[in-house]
Short mmCIF file of N, CA and C in Angstrom, two decimals:
data_model
loop_
_atom_site.label_atom_id
_atom_site.label_comp_id
_atom_site.label_asym_id
_atom_site.label_seq_id
_atom_site.Cartn_x
_atom_site.Cartn_y
_atom_site.Cartn_z
N MET Q 1 0.82 -1.20 0.00
CA MET Q 1 0.00 0.00 0.00
C MET Q 1 0.86 1.26 0.00
N SER Q 2 2.05 1.16 0.62
CA SER Q 2 2.94 2.32 0.67
C SER Q 2 3.33 2.78 -0.73
N TYR Q 3 3.57 1.82 -1.62
CA TYR Q 3 3.98 2.20 -2.98
C TYR Q 3 2.83 2.88 -3.74
N LEU Q 4 1.60 2.51 -3.45
CA LEU Q 4 0.47 3.20 -4.07
C LEU Q 4 0.42 4.65 -3.61
N PHE Q 5 0.57 4.89 -2.31
CA PHE Q 5 0.56 6.25 -1.80
C PHE Q 5 1.78 7.03 -2.29
N LEU Q 6 2.91 6.35 -2.46
CA LEU Q 6 4.09 7.02 -3.01
C LEU Q 6 3.84 7.42 -4.45
N ALA Q 7 3.21 6.56 -5.22
CA ALA Q 7 2.87 6.90 -6.61
C ALA Q 7 1.92 8.09 -6.65
N LEU Q 8 0.94 8.12 -5.75
CA LEU Q 8 0.02 9.26 -5.69
C LEU Q 8 0.76 10.54 -5.30
N ALA Q 9 1.71 10.43 -4.38
CA ALA Q 9 2.50 11.59 -3.97
C ALA Q 9 3.32 12.11 -5.14
N ILE Q 10 3.94 11.20 -5.87
CA ILE Q 10 4.75 11.60 -7.03
C ILE Q 10 3.88 12.23 -8.10
N PHE Q 11 2.74 11.61 -8.40
CA PHE Q 11 1.84 12.17 -9.40
C PHE Q 11 1.36 13.57 -9.00
N SER Q 12 1.03 13.74 -7.72
CA SER Q 12 0.57 15.05 -7.24
C SER Q 12 1.67 16.09 -7.36
N GLU Q 13 2.90 15.71 -6.98
CA GLU Q 13 4.02 16.65 -7.02
C GLU Q 13 4.39 17.03 -8.45
N VAL Q 14 4.41 16.05 -9.34
CA VAL Q 14 4.73 16.33 -10.74
C VAL Q 14 3.65 17.22 -11.36
N SER Q 15 2.40 16.91 -11.09
CA SER Q 15 1.30 17.74 -11.59
C SER Q 15 1.40 19.16 -11.06
N ALA Q 16 1.72 19.30 -9.78
CA ALA Q 16 1.87 20.62 -9.17
C ALA Q 16 2.98 21.41 -9.84
N THR Q 17 4.09 20.76 -10.11
CA THR Q 17 5.21 21.43 -10.77
C THR Q 17 4.82 21.89 -12.17
N LEU Q 18 4.13 21.05 -12.90
CA LEU Q 18 3.71 21.42 -14.25
C LEU Q 18 2.70 22.56 -14.22
N LEU Q 19 1.81 22.55 -13.25
CA LEU Q 19 0.85 23.66 -13.12
C LEU Q 19 1.54 24.96 -12.72
N LEU Q 20 2.58 24.86 -11.92
CA LEU Q 20 3.32 26.06 -11.54
C LEU Q 20 3.98 26.68 -12.77
N LYS Q 21 4.52 25.85 -13.64
CA LYS Q 21 5.07 26.35 -14.91
C LYS Q 21 3.96 26.97 -15.75
N ALA Q 22 2.80 26.32 -15.80
CA ALA Q 22 1.67 26.83 -16.58
C ALA Q 22 1.13 28.14 -16.04
N SER Q 23 1.39 28.44 -14.76
CA SER Q 23 0.89 29.69 -14.19
C SER Q 23 1.59 30.92 -14.76
N ASP Q 24 2.70 30.70 -15.45
CA ASP Q 24 3.42 31.79 -16.12
C ASP Q 24 3.78 32.90 -15.13
N GLY Q 25 4.47 32.49 -14.06
CA GLY Q 25 4.88 33.46 -13.06
C GLY Q 25 3.70 34.04 -12.28
N TRP Q 26 2.70 33.24 -12.08
CA TRP Q 26 1.47 33.58 -11.37
C TRP Q 26 0.58 34.58 -12.13
N GLU Q 27 0.86 34.81 -13.41
CA GLU Q 27 -0.07 35.63 -14.21
C GLU Q 27 -1.39 34.89 -14.39
N LYS Q 28 -1.32 33.58 -14.44
CA LYS Q 28 -2.53 32.74 -14.47
C LYS Q 28 -2.64 32.13 -13.08
N TRP Q 29 -3.13 32.91 -12.14
CA TRP Q 29 -3.09 32.58 -10.72
C TRP Q 29 -3.83 31.28 -10.39
N TRP Q 30 -4.84 30.93 -11.17
CA TRP Q 30 -5.61 29.72 -10.88
C TRP Q 30 -4.74 28.47 -11.02
N PHE Q 31 -3.78 28.50 -11.96
CA PHE Q 31 -2.84 27.38 -12.06
C PHE Q 31 -1.93 27.34 -10.83
N GLY Q 32 -1.51 28.50 -10.37
CA GLY Q 32 -0.68 28.56 -9.17
C GLY Q 32 -1.40 28.06 -7.94
N MET Q 33 -2.67 28.41 -7.80
CA MET Q 33 -3.45 27.95 -6.66
C MET Q 33 -3.66 26.43 -6.71
N ALA Q 34 -3.92 25.92 -7.91
CA ALA Q 34 -4.06 24.46 -8.06
C ALA Q 34 -2.74 23.78 -7.70
N SER Q 35 -1.63 24.42 -8.06
CA SER Q 35 -0.32 23.89 -7.74
C SER Q 35 -0.12 23.78 -6.23
N ILE Q 36 -0.50 24.81 -5.50
CA ILE Q 36 -0.39 24.78 -4.04
C ILE Q 36 -1.21 23.63 -3.46
N GLY Q 37 -2.42 23.46 -3.98
CA GLY Q 37 -3.27 22.36 -3.51
C GLY Q 37 -2.65 21.00 -3.77
N LEU Q 38 -2.07 20.83 -4.95
CA LEU Q 38 -1.47 19.53 -5.28
C LEU Q 38 -0.18 19.29 -4.50
N TYR Q 39 0.62 20.35 -4.25
CA TYR Q 39 1.80 20.18 -3.39
C TYR Q 39 1.37 19.76 -1.98
N SER Q 40 0.29 20.34 -1.50
CA SER Q 40 -0.22 19.96 -0.17
C SER Q 40 -0.67 18.51 -0.16
N LEU Q 41 -1.36 18.11 -1.19
CA LEU Q 41 -1.81 16.72 -1.30
C LEU Q 41 -0.61 15.77 -1.37
N ALA Q 42 0.41 16.15 -2.11
CA ALA Q 42 1.62 15.34 -2.19
C ALA Q 42 2.25 15.18 -0.81
N GLY Q 43 2.26 16.25 -0.03
CA GLY Q 43 2.80 16.18 1.32
C GLY Q 43 2.00 15.25 2.21
N LEU Q 44 0.69 15.27 2.07
CA LEU Q 44 -0.15 14.36 2.85
C LEU Q 44 0.13 12.90 2.49
N PHE Q 45 0.19 12.62 1.19
CA PHE Q 45 0.49 11.26 0.76
C PHE Q 45 1.87 10.82 1.23
N LEU Q 46 2.83 11.73 1.15
CA LEU Q 46 4.19 11.40 1.57
C LEU Q 46 4.23 11.09 3.06
N GLY Q 47 3.47 11.83 3.84
CA GLY Q 47 3.41 11.56 5.27
C GLY Q 47 2.91 10.16 5.58
N VAL Q 48 1.92 9.71 4.82
CA VAL Q 48 1.40 8.35 4.98
C VAL Q 48 2.49 7.33 4.62
N VAL Q 49 3.20 7.58 3.55
CA VAL Q 49 4.26 6.67 3.11
C VAL Q 49 5.35 6.55 4.17
N LEU Q 50 5.72 7.67 4.78
CA LEU Q 50 6.83 7.67 5.72
C LEU Q 50 6.53 6.92 7.02
N LYS Q 51 5.28 6.57 7.25
CA LYS Q 51 4.95 5.73 8.40
C LYS Q 51 5.46 4.30 8.19
N GLU Q 52 5.59 3.89 6.94
CA GLU Q 52 5.96 2.51 6.62
C GLU Q 52 7.35 2.37 5.98
N MET Q 53 7.78 3.38 5.24
CA MET Q 53 9.04 3.29 4.49
C MET Q 53 10.08 4.23 5.08
N SER Q 54 11.34 3.91 4.88
CA SER Q 54 12.41 4.78 5.35
C SER Q 54 12.45 6.07 4.53
N VAL Q 55 12.95 7.11 5.15
CA VAL Q 55 13.05 8.40 4.48
C VAL Q 55 13.98 8.30 3.27
N GLY Q 56 15.10 7.60 3.43
CA GLY Q 56 16.06 7.49 2.33
C GLY Q 56 15.47 6.84 1.10
N LEU Q 57 14.82 5.72 1.30
CA LEU Q 57 14.20 5.01 0.18
C LEU Q 57 13.08 5.84 -0.44
N THR Q 58 12.23 6.40 0.40
CA THR Q 58 11.11 7.20 -0.09
C THR Q 58 11.59 8.37 -0.93
N TYR Q 59 12.56 9.10 -0.40
CA TYR Q 59 13.02 10.30 -1.10
C TYR Q 59 13.79 9.94 -2.37
N THR Q 60 14.49 8.84 -2.35
CA THR Q 60 15.20 8.40 -3.55
C THR Q 60 14.22 8.13 -4.68
N ILE Q 61 13.18 7.38 -4.39
CA ILE Q 61 12.18 7.06 -5.42
C ILE Q 61 11.43 8.31 -5.83
N TRP Q 62 10.99 9.10 -4.86
CA TRP Q 62 10.23 10.33 -5.13
C TRP Q 62 11.01 11.25 -6.07
N SER Q 63 12.26 11.54 -5.70
CA SER Q 63 13.02 12.50 -6.49
C SER Q 63 13.42 11.95 -7.85
N GLY Q 64 13.85 10.69 -7.90
CA GLY Q 64 14.26 10.12 -9.18
C GLY Q 64 13.13 10.04 -10.18
N VAL Q 65 12.02 9.48 -9.77
CA VAL Q 65 10.87 9.36 -10.66
C VAL Q 65 10.29 10.73 -10.99
N GLY Q 66 10.22 11.60 -9.98
CA GLY Q 66 9.68 12.95 -10.20
C GLY Q 66 10.48 13.74 -11.21
N ILE Q 67 11.81 13.73 -11.09
CA ILE Q 67 12.66 14.46 -12.03
C ILE Q 67 12.48 13.92 -13.44
N ALA Q 68 12.50 12.62 -13.58
CA ALA Q 68 12.35 12.02 -14.91
C ALA Q 68 11.00 12.39 -15.53
N LEU Q 69 9.92 12.30 -14.74
CA LEU Q 69 8.59 12.62 -15.28
C LEU Q 69 8.44 14.08 -15.64
N VAL Q 70 8.98 14.98 -14.83
CA VAL Q 70 8.91 16.41 -15.15
C VAL Q 70 9.69 16.70 -16.42
N CYS Q 71 10.85 16.09 -16.57
CA CYS Q 71 11.64 16.30 -17.79
C CYS Q 71 10.90 15.80 -19.02
N ILE Q 72 10.33 14.62 -18.93
CA ILE Q 72 9.59 14.06 -20.07
C ILE Q 72 8.38 14.93 -20.39
N ALA Q 73 7.65 15.34 -19.37
CA ALA Q 73 6.46 16.18 -19.59
C ALA Q 73 6.84 17.52 -20.20
N SER Q 74 7.97 18.08 -19.80
CA SER Q 74 8.37 19.38 -20.36
C SER Q 74 8.68 19.27 -21.85
N VAL Q 75 9.17 18.12 -22.28
CA VAL Q 75 9.40 17.91 -23.70
C VAL Q 75 8.07 17.79 -24.43
N LEU Q 76 7.13 17.04 -23.85
CA LEU Q 76 5.85 16.80 -24.51
C LEU Q 76 4.94 18.03 -24.50
N ILE Q 77 4.93 18.77 -23.39
CA ILE Q 77 3.99 19.88 -23.24
C ILE Q 77 4.56 21.19 -23.79
N TRP Q 78 5.82 21.50 -23.44
CA TRP Q 78 6.40 22.80 -23.81
C TRP Q 78 7.49 22.69 -24.87
N GLN Q 79 7.61 21.53 -25.48
CA GLN Q 79 8.57 21.29 -26.55
C GLN Q 79 10.00 21.68 -26.14
N GLN Q 80 10.31 21.51 -24.87
CA GLN Q 80 11.69 21.74 -24.44
C GLN Q 80 12.54 20.61 -25.01
N LYS Q 81 13.79 20.90 -25.24
CA LYS Q 81 14.67 19.95 -25.91
C LYS Q 81 15.54 19.18 -24.91
N PHE Q 82 15.75 17.92 -25.21
CA PHE Q 82 16.70 17.09 -24.47
C PHE Q 82 17.96 17.00 -25.32
N ASP Q 83 19.09 17.10 -24.67
CA ASP Q 83 20.34 16.81 -25.37
C ASP Q 83 20.97 15.59 -24.71
N ALA Q 84 22.14 15.24 -25.17
CA ALA Q 84 22.81 14.05 -24.64
C ALA Q 84 23.09 14.19 -23.14
N TYR Q 85 23.39 15.40 -22.69
CA TYR Q 85 23.68 15.60 -21.27
C TYR Q 85 22.44 15.39 -20.41
N ALA Q 86 21.30 15.89 -20.88
CA ALA Q 86 20.06 15.71 -20.13
C ALA Q 86 19.68 14.23 -20.07
N LEU Q 87 19.78 13.56 -21.19
CA LEU Q 87 19.46 12.13 -21.21
C LEU Q 87 20.43 11.34 -20.33
N SER Q 88 21.69 11.70 -20.37
CA SER Q 88 22.68 11.03 -19.51
C SER Q 88 22.38 11.28 -18.04
N GLY Q 89 22.00 12.50 -17.71
CA GLY Q 89 21.66 12.82 -16.33
C GLY Q 89 20.48 12.02 -15.83
N ILE Q 90 19.44 11.91 -16.65
CA ILE Q 90 18.27 11.12 -16.26
C ILE Q 90 18.65 9.65 -16.11
N ALA Q 91 19.49 9.16 -17.00
CA ALA Q 91 19.95 7.76 -16.90
C ALA Q 91 20.73 7.56 -15.60
N LEU Q 92 21.56 8.52 -15.23
CA LEU Q 92 22.33 8.40 -13.98
C LEU Q 92 21.40 8.44 -12.76
N ILE Q 93 20.37 9.27 -12.83
CA ILE Q 93 19.39 9.31 -11.74
C ILE Q 93 18.71 7.95 -11.61
N PHE Q 94 18.34 7.36 -12.74
CA PHE Q 94 17.70 6.05 -12.74
C PHE Q 94 18.62 4.99 -12.15
N VAL Q 95 19.87 4.98 -12.58
CA VAL Q 95 20.83 4.00 -12.06
C VAL Q 95 21.06 4.23 -10.57
N GLY Q 96 21.19 5.49 -10.17
CA GLY Q 96 21.38 5.79 -8.75
C GLY Q 96 20.20 5.35 -7.91
N THR Q 97 19.01 5.56 -8.41
CA THR Q 97 17.81 5.13 -7.69
C THR Q 97 17.80 3.61 -7.55
N LEU Q 98 18.15 2.91 -8.62
CA LEU Q 98 18.21 1.45 -8.55
C LEU Q 98 19.27 0.97 -7.55
N LEU Q 99 20.43 1.61 -7.56
CA LEU Q 99 21.48 1.22 -6.62
C LEU Q 99 21.06 1.42 -5.18
N ILE Q 100 20.45 2.56 -4.91
CA ILE Q 100 20.05 2.85 -3.53
C ILE Q 100 18.96 1.89 -3.08
N THR Q 101 17.98 1.65 -3.93
CA THR Q 101 16.88 0.79 -3.52
C THR Q 101 17.28 -0.68 -3.46
N ALA Q 102 18.22 -1.10 -4.28
CA ALA Q 102 18.58 -2.52 -4.33
C ALA Q 102 19.72 -2.89 -3.39
N LYS Q 103 20.67 -1.99 -3.19
CA LYS Q 103 21.90 -2.38 -2.50
C LYS Q 103 22.24 -1.58 -1.26
N SER Q 104 21.64 -0.45 -1.05
CA SER Q 104 22.07 0.43 0.03
C SER Q 104 21.36 0.09 1.34
N GLY Q 105 22.03 0.36 2.44
CA GLY Q 105 21.44 0.21 3.76
C GLY Q 105 20.45 1.31 4.08
N VAL Q 106 20.32 2.32 3.21
CA VAL Q 106 19.42 3.43 3.44
C VAL Q 106 17.96 2.99 3.43
N VAL Q 107 17.68 1.81 2.87
CA VAL Q 107 16.30 1.34 2.77
C VAL Q 107 15.79 0.79 4.09
N MET Q 108 16.65 0.60 5.05
CA MET Q 108 16.21 0.08 6.34
C MET Q 108 15.42 1.14 7.09
N GLN Q 109 14.36 0.73 7.77
CA GLN Q 109 13.48 1.65 8.51
C GLN Q 109 14.17 2.18 9.73
#
């Protein structure tokens, strides 16, 4: 169940970040307000996750998946460009997340 709430937290946080970009520096304030609501929801979900999972594991998955999804969404929504460095960075984040979750003692509660 923890992984379901973690997925909801990640989805809420990524959506909030995308809405914050869509607010255009708060000129479209309704996107900014929705962003605040989704960041709050992400925090609530994360709090539930942290009752069962270690902070290290939770934050590793949250940040790694969140960064990758925001980068992918920025390409799809705002036609931002990826270069070899960006793709390499995302690959390194993915590998780092796998290493931490599979081999590190940080996953212990």
